[in-house]
Amino acid sequence: MNISEKAKQQVESCRFCWMCRHVCPIGNADGQERNNARARALMISYVLRGTEKLEDAADNIYECTLCGACTNNCKTGWDPKIFISEVRTELVLSGKAPSYIKALLKRYFDKKTIFNGEPADIYGRSEGKDTLFHFGLSAVYNDQETVKKALSLLKNVSTNKEAEDSGYILYFLTGKTKETVEQAEKCAKELNKYKEVVVYNPVELSFMLHQFKEWGIEIKAKLVSFNEKLLELKLPVKKGNKEYTLQDNYAATRELDDLESGRKLIELVGVNKEMLLIHKEANMAGNLIMNEYMHDKMMDVARNRWNNAINMGCKTIVTTNPDEHVMLKKTAPEGYRVITIEEMLIENM
Ligand code: SF4
Ligand code: SF4
């Protein structure tokens, strides 16, 4: 199997200690022993030794959300995401990826997206030539109405359809391939037409800040998170006593080290009520790419997160990531609701 020495090191250094066993959102949702970083590392270790076939590891490798809960908890300091992503590249390039992944990739290359339907009707604005509002494909195809609400809060920003695909979907499905890097370069070229880019989705922001940099793709525009921008705007909101609970997004906390911006926004309008597993320990609540090929399991992941909220009596969850917003909304129990951070501000203006 053609993976880098660095990736092999991540596999071979796993002590199979089980410390990451309880943090995998997929393993927590389906209860399967194969769904944690330890089991994935063990399987790939067998493939490297020639005792298992690569194709037999394929489904398990695509059951990973790349959320990094294992990385955050790995007592030996290794990062299982590295080998998982490289094994995806190997699976795709060797033609051994599962048929549902090949079908999604075909859809992507035919339609330039993996999602059905039309994107949110937000393009053609030219209000602000200096600042771009970047949403990402996941948000514009799956969360159209909230995208429009977010846009209504930012005056003098532009939208740009050509910039929406950062390459993240290709990266998630195929790792670092030639096509992924080319798409990232194409996106960077669009972003660099602006002085500032407000990035709606923390997963996309982390991808731009980390992978683009690692691949030598320069972004001259200043990248700002949506939460940072909202705090800077000083919107005319009123403070009340409603309780709101932040769903910490894994990319925001573990990859961008942002533990506070969402909580500061909640404090502007109400009371911050914490649920179980917060900050870097938060359970991720949804991934819309995976929802395309393992819908039932993604619904279980979101329901599992709801249980953390229910156990603490948290009635209103506030999200900062469109994937988690959509999946939590699909699974909200009666008497509970999920809103985006901009919806929270709007209902207090
Ligand atoms: S990155 Fe997340 S989904 Fe993947 S093995 Fe680690 S904890 Fe599980
Ligand atoms: S915590 Fe780290 S070393 Fe231990 S089983 Fe998980 S990935 Fe391997």
GROMACS .gro file of C-alpha atoms and ligand atoms in nm:
model
  365
    1MET     CA    1   0.000   0.000   0.000
    2ASN     CA    2   0.135   0.333  -0.106
    3ILE     CA    3   0.105   0.563   0.196
    4SER     CA    4   0.371   0.799   0.334
    5GLU     CA    5   0.620   0.710   0.607
    6LYS     CA    6   0.446   0.967   0.826
    7ALA     CA    7   0.112   0.790   0.782
    8LYS     CA    8   0.273   0.449   0.844
    9GLN     CA    9   0.425   0.590   1.162
   10GLN     CA   10   0.078   0.694   1.284
   11VAL     CA   11  -0.044   0.337   1.226
   12GLU     CA   12   0.255   0.159   1.376
   13SER     CA   13   0.281   0.389   1.678
   14CYS     CA   14  -0.071   0.316   1.794
   15ARG     CA   15  -0.038   0.133   2.125
   16PHE     CA   16  -0.389  -0.008   2.088
   17CYS     CA   17  -0.448   0.130   2.435
   18TRP     CA   18  -0.822   0.195   2.387
   19MET     CA   19  -0.798   0.551   2.523
   20CYS     CA   20  -0.973   0.674   2.209
   21ARG     CA   21  -1.238   0.406   2.222
   22HIS     CA   22  -1.506   0.612   2.394
   23VAL     CA   23  -1.474   0.931   2.193
   24CYS     CA   24  -1.551   0.826   1.836
   25PRO     CA   25  -1.894   0.967   1.744
   26ILE     CA   26  -1.953   0.683   1.500
   27GLY     CA   27  -1.858   0.413   1.749
   28ASN     CA   28  -2.070   0.585   2.013
   29ALA     CA   29  -2.367   0.590   1.778
   30ASP     CA   30  -2.350   0.235   1.642
   31GLY     CA   31  -2.173   0.054   1.927
   32GLN     CA   32  -1.947  -0.130   1.681
   33GLU     CA   33  -1.599  -0.222   1.804
   34ARG     CA   34  -1.460  -0.145   1.460
   35ASN     CA   35  -1.558   0.220   1.486
   36ASN     CA   36  -1.274   0.392   1.665
   37ALA     CA   37  -0.923   0.498   1.573
   38ARG     CA   38  -0.767   0.195   1.741
   39ALA     CA   39  -0.962  -0.052   1.528
   40ARG     CA   40  -0.892   0.144   1.209
   41ALA     CA   41  -0.519   0.153   1.291
   42LEU     CA   42  -0.517  -0.220   1.366
   43MET     CA   43  -0.686  -0.302   1.035
   44ILE     CA   44  -0.444  -0.086   0.834
   45SER     CA   45  -0.154  -0.239   1.025
   46TYR     CA   46  -0.275  -0.584   0.902
   47VAL     CA   47  -0.302  -0.448   0.547
   48LEU     CA   48   0.057  -0.317   0.569
   49ARG     CA   49   0.168  -0.664   0.684
   50GLY     CA   50  -0.023  -0.830   0.403
   51THR     CA   51  -0.258  -1.026   0.627
   52GLU     CA   52  -0.570  -0.828   0.527
   53LYS     CA   53  -0.675  -0.685   0.192
   54LEU     CA   54  -0.701  -0.309   0.145
   55GLU     CA   55  -1.052  -0.336   0.000
   56ASP     CA   56  -1.170  -0.512   0.317
   57ALA     CA   57  -1.075  -0.200   0.517
   58ALA     CA   58  -1.257   0.037   0.279
   59ASP     CA   59  -1.599   0.066   0.449
   60ASN     CA   60  -1.439   0.119   0.788
   61ILE     CA   61  -1.209   0.390   0.654
   62TYR     CA   62  -1.510   0.576   0.510
   63GLU     CA   63  -1.695   0.551   0.843
   64CYS     CA   64  -1.455   0.810   0.989
   65THR     CA   65  -1.577   1.172   1.009
   66LEU     CA   66  -1.221   1.315   1.040
   67CYS     CA   67  -1.352   1.490   1.353
   68GLY     CA   68  -1.026   1.447   1.544
   69ALA     CA   69  -1.182   1.340   1.875
   70CYS     CA   70  -0.935   1.050   1.876
   71THR     CA   71  -0.644   1.284   1.797
   72ASN     CA   72  -0.748   1.504   2.086
   73ASN     CA   73  -0.757   1.205   2.319
   74CYS     CA   74  -0.462   1.001   2.190
   75LYS     CA   75  -0.233   0.962   2.487
   76THR     CA   76   0.064   0.892   2.262
   77GLY     CA   77   0.009   1.213   2.065
   78TRP     CA   78  -0.058   1.053   1.727
   79ASP     CA   79  -0.307   1.172   1.471
   80PRO     CA   80  -0.512   0.889   1.319
   81LYS     CA   81  -0.670   1.132   1.066
   82ILE     CA   82  -0.340   1.135   0.877
   83PHE     CA   83  -0.343   0.768   0.782
   84ILE     CA   84  -0.721   0.760   0.733
   85SER     CA   85  -0.698   1.038   0.476
   86GLU     CA   86  -0.401   0.880   0.298
   87VAL     CA   87  -0.569   0.539   0.287
   88ARG     CA   88  -0.870   0.707   0.122
   89THR     CA   89  -0.634   0.839  -0.148
   90GLU     CA   90  -0.493   0.492  -0.197
   91LEU     CA   91  -0.840   0.336  -0.214
   92VAL     CA   92  -0.957   0.585  -0.477
   93LEU     CA   93  -0.641   0.571  -0.688
   94SER     CA   94  -0.631   0.190  -0.685
   95GLY     CA   95  -1.000   0.164  -0.779
   96LYS     CA   96  -1.076  -0.010  -0.449
   97ALA     CA   97  -1.299   0.259  -0.296
   98PRO     CA   98  -1.650   0.138  -0.205
   99SER     CA   99  -1.908   0.163  -0.486
  100TYR     CA  100  -2.105   0.433  -0.296
  101ILE     CA  101  -1.793   0.653  -0.287
  102LYS     CA  102  -1.729   0.599  -0.658
  103ALA     CA  103  -2.091   0.697  -0.725
  104LEU     CA  104  -2.056   1.015  -0.518
  105LEU     CA  105  -1.735   1.107  -0.697
  106LYS     CA  106  -1.906   1.058  -1.032
  107ARG     CA  107  -2.185   1.288  -0.916
  108TYR     CA  108  -1.928   1.544  -0.802
  109PHE     CA  109  -1.743   1.546  -1.133
  110ASP     CA  110  -2.071   1.555  -1.333
  111LYS     CA  111  -2.250   1.820  -1.125
  112LYS     CA  112  -1.966   1.995  -0.939
  113THR     CA  113  -2.135   1.899  -0.614
  114ILE     CA  114  -2.247   1.581  -0.439
  115PHE     CA  115  -2.567   1.737  -0.307
  116ASN     CA  116  -2.906   1.725  -0.474
  117GLY     CA  117  -3.115   2.029  -0.554
  118GLU     CA  118  -3.011   2.384  -0.624
  119PRO     CA  119  -2.783   2.614  -0.422
  120ALA     CA  120  -2.928   2.898  -0.216
  121ASP     CA  121  -3.034   3.192  -0.427
  122ILE     CA  122  -2.766   3.432  -0.302
  123TYR     CA  123  -2.542   3.500  -0.599
  124GLY     CA  124  -2.506   3.805  -0.816
  125ARG     CA  125  -2.453   4.046  -0.524
  126SER     CA  126  -2.186   4.306  -0.570
  127GLU     CA  127  -2.246   4.521  -0.263
  128GLY     CA  128  -1.901   4.493  -0.118
  129LYS     CA  129  -1.609   4.444  -0.346
  130ASP     CA  130  -1.359   4.415  -0.062
  131THR     CA  131  -1.527   4.150   0.152
  132LEU     CA  132  -1.647   3.809   0.040
  133PHE     CA  133  -1.889   3.595   0.242
  134HIS     CA  134  -1.785   3.233   0.185
  135PHE     CA  135  -2.043   2.969   0.281
  136GLY     CA  136  -1.917   2.643   0.130
  137LEU     CA  137  -2.111   2.385  -0.071
  138SER     CA  138  -2.249   2.206   0.231
  139ALA     CA  139  -2.429   2.519   0.353
  140VAL     CA  140  -2.551   2.656   0.020
  141TYR     CA  141  -2.705   2.323  -0.086
  142ASN     CA  142  -2.843   2.202   0.245
  143ASP     CA  143  -2.920   2.502   0.460
  144GLN     CA  144  -3.049   2.760   0.212
  145GLU     CA  145  -3.278   2.958   0.441
  146THR     CA  146  -3.022   3.006   0.719
  147VAL     CA  147  -2.758   3.105   0.464
  148LYS     CA  148  -2.991   3.388   0.357
  149LYS     CA  149  -3.042   3.493   0.719
  150ALA     CA  150  -2.666   3.498   0.776
  151LEU     CA  151  -2.623   3.712   0.467
  152SER     CA  152  -2.890   3.954   0.588
  153LEU     CA  153  -2.673   4.038   0.891
  154LEU     CA  154  -2.365   4.135   0.691
  155LYS     CA  155  -2.398   4.449   0.486
  156ASN     CA  156  -2.155   4.532   0.210
  157VAL     CA  157  -2.032   4.182   0.141
  158SER     CA  158  -2.014   3.997  -0.189
  159THR     CA  159  -2.103   3.639  -0.273
  160ASN     CA  160  -1.916   3.439  -0.535
  161LYS     CA  161  -2.041   3.105  -0.667
  162GLU     CA  162  -1.698   3.021  -0.813
  163ALA     CA  163  -1.537   3.046  -0.470
  164GLU     CA  164  -1.775   2.816  -0.280
  165ASP     CA  165  -1.600   2.488  -0.358
  166SER     CA  166  -1.282   2.496  -0.151
  167GLY     CA  167  -1.197   2.137  -0.243
  168TYR     CA  168  -1.302   2.014   0.100
  169ILE     CA  169  -1.552   1.758  -0.035
  170LEU     CA  170  -1.285   1.609  -0.260
  171TYR     CA  171  -1.038   1.615   0.028
  172PHE     CA  172  -1.285   1.435   0.253
  173LEU     CA  173  -1.360   1.166  -0.006
  174THR     CA  174  -1.020   1.126  -0.171
  175GLY     CA  175  -0.758   1.287   0.053
  176LYS     CA  176  -0.486   1.491  -0.114
  177THR     CA  177  -0.520   1.405  -0.483
  178LYS     CA  178  -0.420   1.615  -0.783
  179GLU     CA  179  -0.788   1.707  -0.830
  180THR     CA  180  -0.823   1.815  -0.465
  181VAL     CA  181  -0.522   2.044  -0.486
  182GLU     CA  182  -0.636   2.190  -0.819
  183GLN     CA  183  -0.978   2.270  -0.675
  184ALA     CA  184  -0.819   2.431  -0.368
  185GLU     CA  185  -0.600   2.644  -0.598
  186LYS     CA  186  -0.904   2.748  -0.800
  187CYS     CA  187  -1.083   2.852  -0.482
  188ALA     CA  188  -0.779   3.044  -0.350
  189LYS     CA  189  -0.761   3.237  -0.677
  190GLU     CA  190  -1.120   3.354  -0.623
  191LEU     CA  191  -1.066   3.432  -0.252
  192ASN     CA  192  -0.764   3.643  -0.342
  193LYS     CA  193  -0.984   3.882  -0.542
  194TYR     CA  194  -1.097   4.022  -0.205
  195LYS     CA  195  -0.920   4.187   0.089
  196GLU     CA  196  -1.122   3.997   0.347
  197VAL     CA  197  -1.314   3.668   0.341
  198VAL     CA  198  -1.570   3.588   0.609
  199VAL     CA  199  -1.588   3.209   0.634
  200TYR     CA  200  -1.922   3.071   0.752
  201ASN     CA  201  -1.824   2.709   0.815
  202PRO     CA  202  -1.540   2.642   1.067
  203VAL     CA  203  -1.458   2.316   0.883
  204GLU     CA  204  -1.392   2.513   0.563
  205LEU     CA  205  -1.195   2.778   0.754
  206SER     CA  206  -0.972   2.517   0.912
  207PHE     CA  207  -0.921   2.349   0.573
  208MET     CA  208  -0.815   2.682   0.418
  209LEU     CA  209  -0.584   2.774   0.704
  210HIS     CA  210  -0.419   2.434   0.743
  211GLN     CA  211  -0.433   2.225   0.424
  212PHE     CA  212  -0.395   2.518   0.183
  213LYS     CA  213  -0.088   2.626   0.377
  214GLU     CA  214   0.057   2.273   0.389
  215TRP     CA  215   0.010   2.246   0.010
  216GLY     CA  216   0.177   2.585  -0.055
  217ILE     CA  217  -0.144   2.753  -0.172
  218GLU     CA  218  -0.125   3.118  -0.080
  219ILE     CA  219  -0.426   3.310   0.049
  220LYS     CA  220  -0.356   3.682   0.053
  221ALA     CA  221  -0.708   3.770   0.167
  222LYS     CA  222  -0.760   3.801   0.540
  223LEU     CA  223  -0.969   3.504   0.657
  224VAL     CA  224  -1.216   3.576   0.935
  225SER     CA  225  -1.457   3.337   1.104
  226PHE     CA  226  -1.827   3.424   1.093
  227ASN     CA  227  -1.838   3.436   1.475
  228GLU     CA  228  -1.547   3.681   1.483
  229LYS     CA  229  -1.726   3.900   1.230
  230LEU     CA  230  -2.051   3.887   1.426
  231LEU     CA  231  -1.871   4.000   1.742
  232GLU     CA  232  -1.702   4.282   1.550
  233LEU     CA  233  -2.037   4.405   1.409
  234LYS     CA  234  -2.184   4.497   1.747
  235LEU     CA  235  -2.538   4.420   1.630
  236PRO     CA  236  -2.829   4.594   1.810
  237VAL     CA  237  -2.932   4.292   2.018
  238LYS     CA  238  -3.115   4.288   2.352
  239LYS     CA  239  -3.002   4.077   2.645
  240GLY     CA  240  -3.266   3.858   2.804
  241ASN     CA  241  -3.274   3.548   3.020
  242LYS     CA  242  -3.330   3.278   2.757
  243GLU     CA  243  -3.096   2.981   2.788
  244TYR     CA  244  -2.886   2.878   2.491
  245THR     CA  245  -2.645   2.585   2.462
  246LEU     CA  246  -2.355   2.593   2.219
  247GLN     CA  247  -2.281   2.288   2.006
  248ASP     CA  248  -1.902   2.319   1.995
  249ASN     CA  249  -1.793   2.239   1.642
  250TYR     CA  250  -1.493   2.006   1.629
  251ALA     CA  251  -1.306   2.215   1.371
  252ALA     CA  252  -1.365   2.538   1.565
  253THR     CA  253  -1.242   2.396   1.895
  254ARG     CA  254  -0.985   2.128   1.809
  255GLU     CA  255  -0.840   2.276   1.493
  256LEU     CA  256  -0.891   2.652   1.533
  257ASP     CA  257  -0.870   2.664   1.911
  258ASP     CA  258  -1.184   2.877   1.927
  259LEU     CA  259  -1.358   2.788   2.253
  260GLU     CA  260  -1.506   3.127   2.332
  261SER     CA  261  -1.653   3.319   2.036
  262GLY     CA  262  -1.983   3.124   2.034
  263ARG     CA  263  -2.018   3.164   2.410
  264LYS     CA  264  -1.948   3.538   2.387
  265LEU     CA  265  -2.227   3.571   2.129
  266ILE     CA  266  -2.466   3.379   2.356
  267GLU     CA  267  -2.377   3.609   2.647
  268LEU     CA  268  -2.479   3.909   2.436
  269VAL     CA  269  -2.839   3.792   2.419
  270GLY     CA  270  -2.904   3.541   2.695
  271VAL     CA  271  -2.765   3.284   2.934
  272ASN     CA  272  -2.504   3.027   2.839
  273LYS     CA  273  -2.615   2.680   2.950
  274GLU     CA  274  -2.359   2.406   2.902
  275MET     CA  275  -2.439   2.050   2.804
  276LEU     CA  276  -2.233   1.731   2.842
  277LEU     CA  277  -1.906   1.702   2.648
  278ILE     CA  278  -1.807   2.054   2.555
  279HIS     CA  279  -1.509   2.248   2.418
  280LYS     CA  280  -1.252   2.011   2.262
  281GLU     CA  281  -1.431   1.708   2.408
  282ALA     CA  282  -1.754   1.780   2.221
  283ASN     CA  283  -1.921   1.500   2.031
  284MET     CA  284  -1.970   1.602   1.670
  285ALA     CA  285  -2.335   1.603   1.564
  286GLY     CA  286  -2.338   1.569   1.187
  287ASN     CA  287  -2.153   1.544   0.858
  288LEU     CA  288  -2.350   1.609   0.540
  289ILE     CA  289  -2.097   1.440   0.311
  290MET     CA  290  -2.135   1.117   0.509
  291ASN     CA  291  -2.510   1.173   0.520
  292GLU     CA  292  -2.504   1.112   0.143
  293TYR     CA  293  -2.368   0.759   0.186
  294MET     CA  294  -2.460   0.653   0.541
  295HIS     CA  295  -2.772   0.846   0.627
  296ASP     CA  296  -2.905   0.619   0.902
  297LYS     CA  297  -2.578   0.625   1.094
  298MET     CA  298  -2.558   1.003   1.065
  299MET     CA  299  -2.909   1.030   1.208
  300ASP     CA  300  -2.793   0.813   1.500
  301VAL     CA  301  -2.487   1.037   1.552
  302ALA     CA  302  -2.715   1.342   1.577
  303ARG     CA  303  -2.962   1.162   1.809
  304ASN     CA  304  -2.671   1.062   2.029
  305ARG     CA  305  -2.571   1.426   2.060
  306TRP     CA  306  -2.928   1.520   2.148
  307ASN     CA  307  -2.904   1.276   2.439
  308ASN     CA  308  -2.614   1.481   2.578
  309ALA     CA  309  -2.835   1.791   2.565
  310ILE     CA  310  -3.144   1.618   2.706
  311ASN     CA  311  -2.945   1.482   3.001
  312MET     CA  312  -2.858   1.839   3.101
  313GLY     CA  313  -3.202   1.986   3.026
  314CYS     CA  314  -3.067   2.199   2.740
  315LYS     CA  315  -3.370   2.300   2.534
  316THR     CA  316  -3.213   2.523   2.268
  317ILE     CA  317  -2.895   2.416   2.090
  318VAL     CA  318  -2.702   2.679   1.894
  319THR     CA  319  -2.481   2.565   1.607
  320THR     CA  320  -2.196   2.728   1.417
  321ASN     CA  321  -2.165   2.460   1.150
  322PRO     CA  322  -2.426   2.391   0.878
  323ASP     CA  323  -2.378   2.011   0.884
  324GLU     CA  324  -2.452   1.993   1.255
  325HIS     CA  325  -2.742   2.236   1.219
  326VAL     CA  326  -2.910   2.031   0.946
  327MET     CA  327  -2.861   1.694   1.116
  328LEU     CA  328  -2.968   1.815   1.461
  329LYS     CA  329  -3.277   1.973   1.305
  330LYS     CA  330  -3.372   1.647   1.135
  331THR     CA  331  -3.354   1.464   1.468
  332ALA     CA  332  -3.475   1.724   1.721
  333PRO     CA  333  -3.690   1.564   1.992
  334GLU     CA  334  -4.025   1.722   2.075
  335GLY     CA  335  -3.984   2.025   2.301
  336TYR     CA  336  -3.622   2.087   2.190
  337ARG     CA  337  -3.494   2.308   1.912
  338VAL     CA  338  -3.175   2.385   1.727
  339ILE     CA  339  -3.096   2.724   1.576
  340THR     CA  340  -2.788   2.873   1.416
  341ILE     CA  341  -2.587   3.142   1.590
  342GLU     CA  342  -2.723   3.406   1.350
  343GLU     CA  343  -3.081   3.292   1.413
  344MET     CA  344  -3.016   3.335   1.785
  345LEU     CA  345  -2.900   3.694   1.729
  346ILE     CA  346  -3.189   3.772   1.495
  347GLU     CA  347  -3.450   3.650   1.744
  348ASN     CA  348  -3.304   3.893   1.999
  349MET     CA  349  -3.288   4.205   1.781
  350SF4     S1  350  -1.146   1.117   1.353
  350SF4    FE1  351  -1.342   1.106   1.468
  350SF4     S2  352  -1.468   0.961   1.351
  350SF4    FE2  353  -1.255   0.928   1.287
  350SF4     S3  354  -1.177   0.763   1.417
  350SF4    FE3  355  -1.123   0.959   1.515
  350SF4     S4  356  -1.293   0.997   1.658
  350SF4    FE4  357  -1.367   0.841   1.512
  351SF4     S1  358  -0.547   0.656   2.205
  351SF4    FE1  359  -0.393   0.668   2.039
  351SF4     S2  360  -0.250   0.503   2.087
  351SF4    FE2  361  -0.435   0.460   2.205
  351SF4     S3  362  -0.560   0.321   2.073
  351SF4    FE3  363  -0.625   0.533   2.032
  351SF4     S4  364  -0.503   0.601   1.851
  351SF4    FE4  365  -0.402   0.418   1.943
   0.00000   0.00000   0.00000
